[in-house]
Every structure is written in structure tokens, then in C-alpha cells.
Amino acid sequence: MQPLCGREEFTALLADIVADNAPRLFAVVQEYGDRIDGRVAAWGMAFEDHSEVISVEGHRRTRTSSPEQALRAYRLGTRVVPQLMWP
């Protein structure tokens, strides 16, 4: 098979594909009490049809249908409330 185009043009085409398909990075943060303390509990990547999330400790890795669904795993009672942040 013949190359589609020159090296530079092909590299530019690949860069466009990467940009069009790049996941969005997000953090799951946990707020303790009413603004008493907080922390980053996990990082995630939002793809078009699902999300992949890994805890900062590396002990929990989940796949969810959306970033919002990942929040359920990081709620602890009523005093620890998770939320999404998009850097």
C-alpha cells in the first residue's frame, strides 16, 4: 500500500485525530463538613461513552458511564461530599 501523504501532513492528520478523541481530565474531590477540609480523592478521564477513574492511592479503579456516576463511590455518609472539578 502506498502512503496516504507526506510525513508532515500525516503527522498533522494524526494530531487532529488525537485532539478530536482526547478524553477530558477531571478530579473527584471530597469536601469534609462545611468547608472544613478537602482533598483530591481520584482522577478520571471522561471519554465520549464512559469514564475511567482511579483513586489517588491506586486501590480503586472504576469504569462508569459518566463522571457523575463516579461520585457515588466517594461519598461517605453525609459529612464527606464528593464533587467533580475540571482542570
XYZ file of N, CA and C in Angstrom:
261
model
N 0.845 -1.189 0.000
C 0.000 0.000 0.000
C 0.884 1.242 0.000
N 0.423 2.228 -0.704
C 1.145 3.498 -0.802
C 0.768 4.414 0.377
N 1.709 5.217 0.844
C 1.383 6.181 1.902
C 0.278 7.130 1.430
N -0.551 7.568 2.357
C -1.632 8.498 2.042
C -1.119 9.870 1.631
N 0.010 10.262 2.249
C 0.550 11.602 2.011
C 1.973 11.660 2.565
N 2.552 12.834 2.560
C 3.905 13.010 3.096
C 3.924 12.889 4.617
N 5.121 12.738 5.182
C 5.300 12.539 6.625
C 4.693 13.695 7.429
N 4.980 14.932 7.070
C 4.488 16.078 7.835
C 2.961 16.157 7.808
N 2.374 15.953 6.643
C 0.917 16.010 6.533
C 0.271 14.869 7.323
N 0.888 13.681 7.271
C 0.349 12.548 8.010
C 0.429 12.797 9.513
N 1.540 13.369 9.968
C 1.690 13.706 11.385
C 0.624 14.712 11.807
N 0.333 15.685 10.957
C -0.717 16.663 11.252
C -2.093 15.991 11.311
N -2.351 15.039 10.420
C -3.613 14.303 10.438
C -3.761 13.517 11.748
N -2.684 12.858 12.160
C -2.714 12.111 13.417
C -2.943 13.043 14.606
N -2.322 14.212 14.591
C -2.520 15.187 15.671
C -3.981 15.616 15.748
N -4.633 15.783 14.608
C -6.058 16.121 14.593
C -6.899 14.990 15.179
N -6.556 13.755 14.837
C -7.287 12.598 15.370
C -7.142 12.550 16.891
N -5.937 12.759 17.370
C -5.694 12.757 18.820
C -6.506 13.866 19.489
N -6.485 15.070 18.931
C -7.225 16.189 19.517
C -8.727 15.907 19.537
N -9.248 15.302 18.489
C -10.680 15.012 18.411
C -11.117 13.906 19.370
N -10.193 13.027 19.740
C -10.543 11.875 20.570
C -9.986 11.929 21.986
N -9.336 13.012 22.353
C -8.718 13.103 23.675
C -9.777 13.116 24.774
N -9.580 12.336 25.831
C -10.522 12.375 26.954
C -10.330 13.670 27.748
N -11.374 14.059 28.469
C -11.274 15.218 29.357
C -10.850 14.735 30.733
N -9.863 15.388 31.300
C -9.364 15.051 32.628
C -10.250 15.704 33.684
N -10.555 14.942 34.743
C -11.304 15.519 35.860
C -10.784 14.955 37.171
N -11.075 15.670 38.243
C -10.727 15.220 39.589
C -12.012 14.989 40.361
N -11.994 13.983 41.222
C -13.050 13.798 42.209
C -12.477 14.326 43.512
N -13.076 15.389 44.022
C -12.620 15.946 45.296
C -13.649 15.631 46.370
N -13.170 15.499 47.594
C -14.060 15.248 48.723
C -13.987 16.447 49.663
N -15.145 16.977 49.991
C -15.238 18.076 50.953
C -15.692 17.488 52.282
N -14.933 17.799 53.346
C -15.253 17.313 54.681
C -16.023 18.392 55.416
N -17.211 18.045 55.878
C -18.034 19.018 56.586
C -18.375 20.193 55.679
N -18.654 21.327 56.287
C -18.991 22.537 55.541
C -17.734 23.387 55.371
N -16.948 23.051 54.353
C -15.705 23.758 54.026
C -14.645 23.645 55.120
N -14.674 22.536 55.860
C -13.680 22.323 56.919
C -12.365 21.848 56.323
N -12.457 20.920 55.379
C -11.257 20.389 54.738
C -11.673 19.742 53.424
N -10.702 19.424 52.617
C -10.982 18.764 51.353
C -9.725 18.115 50.807
N -9.933 17.240 49.838
C -8.793 16.571 49.227
C -9.188 16.047 47.847
N -8.187 15.793 47.026
C -8.403 15.103 45.760
C -8.420 13.618 46.085
N -9.533 12.955 45.794
C -9.673 11.536 46.100
C -9.345 10.663 44.899
N -9.571 11.192 43.677
C -9.359 10.392 42.476
C -9.196 11.296 41.265
N -8.617 10.720 40.230
C -8.509 11.383 38.926
C -9.224 10.520 37.912
N -9.812 11.184 36.941
C -10.533 10.443 35.932
C -10.357 11.014 34.542
N -10.705 10.191 33.575
C -10.721 10.606 32.171
C -12.120 10.342 31.642
N -12.727 11.386 31.089
C -14.069 11.258 30.523
C -13.955 11.071 29.016
N -14.379 9.910 28.555
C -14.432 9.612 27.130
C -15.846 9.890 26.637
N -16.066 9.761 25.357
C -17.386 10.050 24.789
C -18.476 9.155 25.375
N -18.157 7.878 25.632
C -19.180 6.939 26.063
C -18.967 6.340 27.453
N -17.903 6.728 28.164
C -17.658 6.216 29.505
C -16.564 7.039 30.178
N -16.325 6.723 31.449
C -15.248 7.351 32.216
C -14.423 6.284 32.915
N -13.147 6.565 33.056
C -12.234 5.712 33.814
C -11.725 6.544 34.984
N -11.788 5.967 36.189
C -11.421 6.709 37.395
C -10.475 5.854 38.223
N -9.430 6.484 38.769
C -8.516 5.775 39.663
C -8.270 6.637 40.895
N -8.360 6.008 42.058
C -8.149 6.736 43.306
C -6.691 7.167 43.409
N -6.454 8.228 44.169
C -5.077 8.715 44.293
C -4.188 7.700 44.994
N -4.785 6.841 45.829
C -3.998 5.796 46.491
C -3.727 4.628 45.552
N -4.471 4.560 44.455
C -4.284 3.483 43.496
C -5.000 2.189 43.854
N -5.818 2.210 44.916
C -6.502 0.992 45.363
C -7.826 0.748 44.653
N -8.393 1.794 44.070
C -9.708 1.665 43.443
C -9.632 2.183 42.013
N -10.064 1.363 41.099
C -10.164 1.763 39.704
C -11.540 1.365 39.212
N -12.259 2.326 38.643
C -13.615 2.042 38.204
C -13.861 2.576 36.804
N -14.817 1.940 36.166
C -15.296 2.392 34.865
C -16.778 2.700 35.053
N -17.187 3.899 34.692
C -18.572 4.310 34.843
C -19.077 4.871 33.518
N -20.379 5.007 33.425
C -20.947 5.548 32.188
C -20.780 7.058 32.090
N -20.494 7.711 33.223
C -20.284 9.169 33.216
C -19.435 9.562 34.421
N -18.794 10.721 34.375
C -18.037 11.188 35.539
C -18.932 11.340 36.774
N -20.177 11.788 36.573
C -21.090 11.990 37.702
C -21.367 10.693 38.447
N -21.431 9.589 37.733
C -21.671 8.302 38.399
C -20.500 7.890 39.277
N -19.313 8.347 38.970
C -18.143 8.006 39.783
C -18.234 8.607 41.180
N -19.003 9.672 41.325
C -19.097 10.346 42.622
C -19.671 9.444 43.710
N -20.561 8.540 43.343
C -21.208 7.674 44.344
C -20.197 6.892 45.173
N -19.114 6.480 44.555
C -18.113 5.674 45.268
C -17.291 6.503 46.253
N -17.382 7.822 46.163
C -16.544 8.681 47.011
C -17.348 9.479 48.030
N -18.627 9.182 48.167
C -19.451 9.802 49.212
C -19.327 8.939 50.461
N -19.109 9.587 51.597
C -19.022 8.866 52.869
C -20.022 9.493 53.834
N -21.178 8.885 53.944
C -22.217 9.416 54.822
C -22.680 10.781 54.356
N -22.976 11.644 55.325
C -23.433 12.999 54.988
C -22.353 14.040 55.204
N -21.236 13.649 55.791
C -20.189 14.618 56.137
C -19.090 14.715 55.076
N -18.967 13.738 54.208
C -17.950 13.761 53.159
C -18.678 13.747 51.814
N -18.628 14.894 51.144
C -19.389 15.061 49.902
C -18.415 15.190 48.729
N -18.550 14.329 47.722
C -17.672 14.411 46.555
C -18.233 15.378 45.511
N -17.343 15.922 44.724
C -17.750 16.739 43.597
C -16.703 16.639 42.490
N -17.105 16.962 41.290
C -16.200 16.949 40.156
C -15.546 18.304 39.988
N -14.294 18.288 39.596
C -13.594 19.511 39.215
C -12.863 19.216 37.915
N -12.956 20.166 36.984
C -12.364 20.011 35.660
C -11.176 20.973 35.537
N -9.949 20.433 35.602
C -8.784 21.338 35.486
C -8.649 21.912 34.075
